[in-house]
Short mmCIF file of C-alpha atoms and ligand atoms in Angstrom, two decimals:
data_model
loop_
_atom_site.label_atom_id
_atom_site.label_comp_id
_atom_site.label_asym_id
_atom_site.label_seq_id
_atom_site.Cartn_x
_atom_site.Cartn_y
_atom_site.Cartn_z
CA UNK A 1306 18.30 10.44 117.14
CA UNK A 1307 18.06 12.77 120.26
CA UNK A 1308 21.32 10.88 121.62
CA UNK A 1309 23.95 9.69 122.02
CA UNK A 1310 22.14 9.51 125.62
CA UNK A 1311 24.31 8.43 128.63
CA UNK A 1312 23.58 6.69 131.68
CA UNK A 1313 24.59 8.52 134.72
CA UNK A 1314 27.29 5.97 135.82
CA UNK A 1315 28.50 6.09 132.33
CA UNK A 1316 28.29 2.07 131.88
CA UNK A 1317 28.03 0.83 128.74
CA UNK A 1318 25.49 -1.78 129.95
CA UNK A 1319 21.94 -0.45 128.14
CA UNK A 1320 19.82 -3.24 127.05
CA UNK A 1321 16.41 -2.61 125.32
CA UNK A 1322 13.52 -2.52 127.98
CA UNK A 1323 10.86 -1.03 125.79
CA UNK A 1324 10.08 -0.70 122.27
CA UNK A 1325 7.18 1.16 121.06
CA UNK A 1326 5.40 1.09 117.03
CA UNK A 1327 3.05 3.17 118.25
CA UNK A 1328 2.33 6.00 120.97
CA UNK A 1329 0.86 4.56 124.21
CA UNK A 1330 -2.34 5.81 125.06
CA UNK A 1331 -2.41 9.67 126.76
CA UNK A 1332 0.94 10.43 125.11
CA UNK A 1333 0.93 14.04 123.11
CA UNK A 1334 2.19 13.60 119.37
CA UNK A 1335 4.82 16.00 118.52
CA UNK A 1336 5.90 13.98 115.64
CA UNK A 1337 4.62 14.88 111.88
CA UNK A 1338 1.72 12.70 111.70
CA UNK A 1339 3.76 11.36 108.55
CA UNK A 1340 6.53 10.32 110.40
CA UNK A 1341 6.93 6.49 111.90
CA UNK A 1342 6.14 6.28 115.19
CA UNK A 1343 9.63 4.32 116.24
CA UNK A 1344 11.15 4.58 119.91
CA UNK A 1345 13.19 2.74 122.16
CA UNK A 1346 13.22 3.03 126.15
CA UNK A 1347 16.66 1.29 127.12
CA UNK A 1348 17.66 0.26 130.65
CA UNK A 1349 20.97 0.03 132.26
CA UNK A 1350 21.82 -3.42 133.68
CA UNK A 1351 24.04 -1.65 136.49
CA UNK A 1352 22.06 1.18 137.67
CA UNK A 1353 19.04 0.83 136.57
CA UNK A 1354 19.06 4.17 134.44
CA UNK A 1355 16.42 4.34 131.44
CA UNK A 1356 17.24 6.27 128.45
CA UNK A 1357 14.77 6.62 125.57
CA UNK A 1358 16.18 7.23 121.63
CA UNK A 1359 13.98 8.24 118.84
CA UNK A 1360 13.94 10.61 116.11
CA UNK A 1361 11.86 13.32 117.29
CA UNK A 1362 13.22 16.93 117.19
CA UNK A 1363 14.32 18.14 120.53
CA UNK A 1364 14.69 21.70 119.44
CA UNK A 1365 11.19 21.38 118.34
CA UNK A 1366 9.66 20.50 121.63
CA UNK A 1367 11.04 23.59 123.63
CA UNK A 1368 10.22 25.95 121.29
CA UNK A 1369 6.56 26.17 121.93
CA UNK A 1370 5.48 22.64 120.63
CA UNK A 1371 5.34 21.29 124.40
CA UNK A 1372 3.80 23.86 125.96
CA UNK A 1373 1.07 23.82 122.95
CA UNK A 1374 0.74 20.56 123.04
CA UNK A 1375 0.38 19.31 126.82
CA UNK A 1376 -1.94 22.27 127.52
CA UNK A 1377 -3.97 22.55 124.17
CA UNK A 1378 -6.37 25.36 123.72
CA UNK A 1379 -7.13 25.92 127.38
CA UNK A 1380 -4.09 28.28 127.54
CA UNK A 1381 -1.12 28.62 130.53
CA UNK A 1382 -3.16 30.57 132.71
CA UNK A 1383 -6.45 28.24 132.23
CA UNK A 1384 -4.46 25.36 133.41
CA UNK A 1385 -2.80 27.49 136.56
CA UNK A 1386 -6.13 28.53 137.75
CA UNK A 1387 -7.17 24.63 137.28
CA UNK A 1388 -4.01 23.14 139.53
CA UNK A 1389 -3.91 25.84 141.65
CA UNK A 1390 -7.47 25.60 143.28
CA UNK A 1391 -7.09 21.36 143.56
CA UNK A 1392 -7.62 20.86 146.96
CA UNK A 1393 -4.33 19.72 148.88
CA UNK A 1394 -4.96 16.06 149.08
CA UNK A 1395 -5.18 16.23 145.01
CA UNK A 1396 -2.27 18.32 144.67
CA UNK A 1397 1.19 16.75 143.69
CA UNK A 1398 2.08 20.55 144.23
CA UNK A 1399 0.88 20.72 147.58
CA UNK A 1400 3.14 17.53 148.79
CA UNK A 1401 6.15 19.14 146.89
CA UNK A 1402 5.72 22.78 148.85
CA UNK A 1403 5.16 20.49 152.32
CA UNK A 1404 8.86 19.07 151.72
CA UNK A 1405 10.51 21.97 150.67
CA UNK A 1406 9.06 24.22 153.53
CA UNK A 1407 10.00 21.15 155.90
CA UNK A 1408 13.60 20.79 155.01
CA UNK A 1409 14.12 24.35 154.85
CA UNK A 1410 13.12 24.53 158.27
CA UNK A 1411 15.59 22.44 159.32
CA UNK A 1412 18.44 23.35 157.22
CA UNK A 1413 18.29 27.03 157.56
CA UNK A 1414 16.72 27.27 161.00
CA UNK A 1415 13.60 29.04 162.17
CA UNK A 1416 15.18 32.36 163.04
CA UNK A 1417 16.57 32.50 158.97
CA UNK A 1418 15.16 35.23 156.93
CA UNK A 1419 12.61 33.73 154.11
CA UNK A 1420 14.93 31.97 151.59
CA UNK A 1421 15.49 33.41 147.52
CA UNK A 1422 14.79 30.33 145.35
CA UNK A 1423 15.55 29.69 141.50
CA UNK A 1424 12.94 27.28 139.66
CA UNK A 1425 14.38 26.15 136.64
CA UNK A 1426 11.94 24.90 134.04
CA UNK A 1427 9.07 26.64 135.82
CA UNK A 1428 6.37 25.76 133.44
CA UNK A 1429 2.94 26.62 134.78
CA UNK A 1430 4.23 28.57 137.81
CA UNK A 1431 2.26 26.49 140.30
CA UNK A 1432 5.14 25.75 142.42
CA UNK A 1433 6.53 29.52 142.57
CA UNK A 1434 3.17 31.05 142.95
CA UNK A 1435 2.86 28.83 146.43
CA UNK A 1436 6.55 29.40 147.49
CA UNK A 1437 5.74 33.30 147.01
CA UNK A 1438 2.56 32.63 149.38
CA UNK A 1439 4.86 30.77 151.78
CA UNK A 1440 6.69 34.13 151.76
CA UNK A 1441 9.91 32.68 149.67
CA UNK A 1442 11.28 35.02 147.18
CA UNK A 1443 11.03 33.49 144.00
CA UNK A 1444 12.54 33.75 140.12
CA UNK A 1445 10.78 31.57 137.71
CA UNK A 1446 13.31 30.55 134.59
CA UNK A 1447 12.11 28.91 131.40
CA UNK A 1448 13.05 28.53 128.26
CA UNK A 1449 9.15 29.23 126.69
CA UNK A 1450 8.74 32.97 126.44
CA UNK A 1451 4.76 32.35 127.09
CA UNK A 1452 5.61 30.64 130.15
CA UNK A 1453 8.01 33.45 131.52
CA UNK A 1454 5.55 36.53 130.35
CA UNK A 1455 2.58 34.16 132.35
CA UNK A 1456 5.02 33.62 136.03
CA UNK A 1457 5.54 37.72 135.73
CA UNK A 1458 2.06 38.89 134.81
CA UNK A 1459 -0.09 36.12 136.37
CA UNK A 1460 2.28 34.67 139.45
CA UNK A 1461 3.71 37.81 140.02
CA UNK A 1462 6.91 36.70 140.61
CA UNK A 1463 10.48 37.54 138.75
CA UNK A 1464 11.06 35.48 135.61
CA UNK A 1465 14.00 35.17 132.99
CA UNK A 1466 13.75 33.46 129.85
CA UNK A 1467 16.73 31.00 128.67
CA UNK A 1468 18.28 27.62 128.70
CA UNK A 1469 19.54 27.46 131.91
CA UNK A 1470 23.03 25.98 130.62
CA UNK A 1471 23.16 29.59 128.43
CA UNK A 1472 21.33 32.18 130.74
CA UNK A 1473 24.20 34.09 132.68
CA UNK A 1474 24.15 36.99 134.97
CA UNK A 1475 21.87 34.83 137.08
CA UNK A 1476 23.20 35.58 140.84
CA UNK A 1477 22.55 33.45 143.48
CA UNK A 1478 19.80 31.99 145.84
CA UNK A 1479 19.54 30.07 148.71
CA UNK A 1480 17.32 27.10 146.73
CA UNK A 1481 17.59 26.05 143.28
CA UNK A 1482 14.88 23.48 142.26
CA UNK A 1483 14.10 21.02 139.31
CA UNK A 1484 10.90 19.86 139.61
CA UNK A 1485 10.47 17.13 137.08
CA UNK A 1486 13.01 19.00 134.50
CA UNK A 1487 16.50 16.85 134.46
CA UNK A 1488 14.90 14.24 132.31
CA UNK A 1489 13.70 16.28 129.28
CA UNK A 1490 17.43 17.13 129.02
CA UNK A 1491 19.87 15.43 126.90
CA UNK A 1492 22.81 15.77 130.07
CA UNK A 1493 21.25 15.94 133.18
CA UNK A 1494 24.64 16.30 134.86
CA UNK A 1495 25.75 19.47 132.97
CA UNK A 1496 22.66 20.81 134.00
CA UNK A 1497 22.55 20.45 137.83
CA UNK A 1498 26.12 21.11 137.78
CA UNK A 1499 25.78 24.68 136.64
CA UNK A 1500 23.41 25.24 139.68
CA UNK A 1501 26.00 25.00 141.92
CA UNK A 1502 27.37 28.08 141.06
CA UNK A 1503 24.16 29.89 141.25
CA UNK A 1504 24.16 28.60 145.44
CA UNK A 1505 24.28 30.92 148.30
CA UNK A 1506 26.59 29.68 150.45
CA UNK A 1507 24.54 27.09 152.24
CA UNK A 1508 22.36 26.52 149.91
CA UNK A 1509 20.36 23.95 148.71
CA UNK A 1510 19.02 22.22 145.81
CA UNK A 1511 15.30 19.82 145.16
CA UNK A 1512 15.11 17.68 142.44
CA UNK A 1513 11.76 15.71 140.98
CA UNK A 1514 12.32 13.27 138.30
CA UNK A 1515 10.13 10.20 137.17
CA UNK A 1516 10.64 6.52 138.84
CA UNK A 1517 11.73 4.00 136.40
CA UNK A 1518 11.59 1.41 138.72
CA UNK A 1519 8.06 2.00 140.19
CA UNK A 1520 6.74 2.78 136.61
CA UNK A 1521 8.24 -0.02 134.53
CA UNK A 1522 6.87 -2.89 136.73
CA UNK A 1523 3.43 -1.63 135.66
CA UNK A 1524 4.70 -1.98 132.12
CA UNK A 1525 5.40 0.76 128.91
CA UNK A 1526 2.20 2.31 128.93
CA UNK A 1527 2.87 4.60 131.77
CA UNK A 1528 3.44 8.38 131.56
CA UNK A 1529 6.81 8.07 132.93
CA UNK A 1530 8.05 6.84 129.84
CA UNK A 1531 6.52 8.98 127.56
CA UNK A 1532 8.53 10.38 124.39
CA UNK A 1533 9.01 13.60 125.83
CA UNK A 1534 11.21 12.40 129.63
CA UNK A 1535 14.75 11.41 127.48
CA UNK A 1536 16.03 9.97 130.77
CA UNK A 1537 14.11 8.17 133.43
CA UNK A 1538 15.64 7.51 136.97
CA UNK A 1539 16.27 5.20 139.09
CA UNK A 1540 17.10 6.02 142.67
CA UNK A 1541 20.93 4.46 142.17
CA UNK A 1542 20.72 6.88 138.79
CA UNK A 1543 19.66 10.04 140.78
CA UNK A 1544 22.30 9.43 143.44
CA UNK A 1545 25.10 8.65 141.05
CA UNK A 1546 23.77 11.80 138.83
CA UNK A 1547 23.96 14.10 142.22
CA UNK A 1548 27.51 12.80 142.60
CA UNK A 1549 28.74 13.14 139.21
CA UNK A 1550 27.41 16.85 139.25
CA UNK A 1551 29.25 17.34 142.26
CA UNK A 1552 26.75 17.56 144.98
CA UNK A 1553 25.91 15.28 148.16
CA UNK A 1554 22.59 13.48 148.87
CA UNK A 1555 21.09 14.84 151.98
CA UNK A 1556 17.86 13.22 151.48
CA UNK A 1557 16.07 10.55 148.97
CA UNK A 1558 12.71 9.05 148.49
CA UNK A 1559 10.16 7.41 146.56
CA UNK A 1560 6.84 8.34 146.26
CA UNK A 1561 3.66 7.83 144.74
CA UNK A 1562 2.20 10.92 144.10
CA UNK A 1563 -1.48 11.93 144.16
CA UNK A 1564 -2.05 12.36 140.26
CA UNK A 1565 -0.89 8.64 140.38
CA UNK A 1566 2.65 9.53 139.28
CA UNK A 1567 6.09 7.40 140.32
CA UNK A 1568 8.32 10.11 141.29
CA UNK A 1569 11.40 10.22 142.48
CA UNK A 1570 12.79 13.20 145.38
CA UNK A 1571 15.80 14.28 146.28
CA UNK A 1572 17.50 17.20 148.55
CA UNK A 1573 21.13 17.69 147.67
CA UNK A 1574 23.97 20.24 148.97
CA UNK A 1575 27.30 21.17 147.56
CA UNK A 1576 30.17 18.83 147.76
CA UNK A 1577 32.17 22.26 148.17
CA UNK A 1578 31.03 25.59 147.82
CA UNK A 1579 31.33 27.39 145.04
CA UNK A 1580 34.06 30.18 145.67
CA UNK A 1581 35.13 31.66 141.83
CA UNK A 1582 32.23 31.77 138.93
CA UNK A 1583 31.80 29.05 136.48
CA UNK A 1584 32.65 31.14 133.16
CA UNK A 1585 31.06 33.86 134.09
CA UNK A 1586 27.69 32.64 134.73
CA UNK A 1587 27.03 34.29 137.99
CA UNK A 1588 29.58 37.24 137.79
CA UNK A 1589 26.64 40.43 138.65
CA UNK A 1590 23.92 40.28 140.91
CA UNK A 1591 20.63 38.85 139.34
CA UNK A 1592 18.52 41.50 137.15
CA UNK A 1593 15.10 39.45 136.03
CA UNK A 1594 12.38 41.49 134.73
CA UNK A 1595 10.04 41.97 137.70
CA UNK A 1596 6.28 41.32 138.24
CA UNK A 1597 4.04 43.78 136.97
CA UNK A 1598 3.43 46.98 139.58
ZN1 ZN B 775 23.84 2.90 134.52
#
C-alpha cells in the first residue's frame, strides 16, 4: 500500500469514491503487467480530500519509471521543444507564467529587482525556461537526474538533484513553486512546510494541484485521478493543507485549464517568517551546479 494516506484536516471520515479493476483509458502502467490492477480513490466526507491506495511501488515511480513512462521514446528535450513552441492560448504553461508574473507585480512592486525562484519537481523545465525569459532567476530541483542534467544543459538554468524533504544547503528565494507536485507525495504538508524555510523574507509560494471536485463530477476516468496523483484536492483540502503547513492563503482559484485539465491555484505567504533554519536545511548560501558556459 503507498499509505497510510491522510487527509489534510486529518478526519477520519474517507469513504470509497472510486474503485478501479482496471486502468482507465490514457493512464501509463507502471505496474508489472503480472500484477492485479487493484486501486481505490477515497473521498473525505468533511473536506472533500481524495486519497488514492494501491500497491504500486512509489520508490519505483521517481526513480526514472515516470519520467520513462509519461514521455516514452520521444525523450525530455523532444517533449520541451513540443510544449514550449504551443502557442499561448494552448499553453497551460503560458496561463501559469501570466499569474505568477501578475501577483509578483503586485506583491513585490514594480521598482523590485527580478525575483530568485525555486521550482520544486521541475520536470520538463517549461515553467523555468519562461520565468528565465521573464528575466526571473531560476533553480530547477528534481529528484530525476535526467531531468536536472536537461534544466542545466537545455534550459540553461541552475538545477539540483534531490528530494526536496532531503536536499539541504538550499538557500533562499523570493518564490518557491509546486506546480502540480504536492499530490504525487505521500505528505503534502511536510513538504510545503520545508519551503518555508527556504523564503526570503517576503516571499512567496504557488501551488498547482488537480481538482477533485471539478474532475470527479465527470466521473473516474479522468486524468486527475490517475494512479500516479496519491492525493487529489479539493479547494477546502488545499486551504486546510496551506494552514496546516503553516502558511496563509493570499489567493485561490479554480480553473479549467487549456489541455482540458481541473486544476486547482493557490498563492500563499508565511504565517511568520522564518528567522532560525529548520535542521539545517538552509544554513549556507545556495551552490547548484550552473548552466553550461
Ligand atoms: Zn478531510
Amino acid at each position: 500500500m503507498a499509505g497510510p494516506l491522510h487527509c489534510p484536516c486529518q478526519g477520519a471520515w474517507l469513504a470509497p469514491l472510486f474503485v478501479y479493476t482496471a486502468p482507465p483509458a490514457g493512464e501509463t502502467r507502471f505496474a508489472p503487467p503480472s500484477a492485479p490492477y487493484r486501486r481505490t480513490v477515497w473521498r473525505c466526507r468533511l473536506c472533500g480530500h481524495c486519497v488514492s491506495q494501491h500497491a504500486m511501488d512509489p520508490a519505483a515511480l521517481y526513480a526514472g519509471a515516470y519520467v520513462e513512462a509519461t514521455y516514452g521514446d520521444e525523450g525530455l528535450r523532444r517533449a520541451f521543444a513540443r510544449i514550449v513552441s504551443l502557442p499561448p492560448a494552448r499553453s497551460d504553461n503560458a496561463g501559469r507564467v501570466r499569474r505568477l508574473l501578475a501577483f509578483a507585480a503586485a506583491h513585490f512592486g514594480p521598482a523590485a529587482p527580478p525575483p530568485t525562484l525555486l521550482d520544486v519537481g521541475s520536470g520538463l523545465g517549461v515553467f523555468v525556461h519562461a520565468m528565465r525569459a521573464a528575466g526571473w532567476r531560476c533553480t530547477a530541483l528534481d529528484p530525476d537526474p535526467r531531468a536536472v542534467r536537461h534544466a542545466r544543459d537545455v534550459v540553461g538554468v541552475a538545477a539540483v538533484c534531490g528530494d526536496f524533504l532531503q536536499v539541504r544547503d538550499l538557500g533562499r528565494f523570493d518564490v518557491v513553486t509546486f506546480n502540480k507536485v504536492l499530490e504525487h507525495v505521500a505528505d503534502p504538508v511536510a513538504m510545503l512546510a520545508k519551503s518555508a524555510c527556504h523564503l526570503q523574507p517576503g516571499g512567496f509560494v504557488y501551488v498547482e494541484v488537480p481538482d477533485a471536485d471539478a474532475a470527479r463530477r465527470e466521473g473516474p476516468e479522468r486524468e486527475e485521478f490517475f494512479i500516479e496523483h496519491l492525493h487529489v484536492f479539493s479547494a477546502a483540502s488545499l486551504a486546510l493543507l496551506a494552514q496546516r503547513a503553516g502558511f496563509w492563503v493570499r489567493q485561490l482559484a479554480r480553473l479549467h485549464e487549456p489541455s482540458g485539465k481541473y486544476t486547482l491555484y493557490a498563492f500563499l505567504t508565511p504565517e511568520a517568517e522564518q528567522e532560525t533554519a529548520h535542521a539545517g536545511c538552509c544554513q549556507s548560501p545556495v551552490e547548484p551546479v550552473g548552466p553550461r558556459q
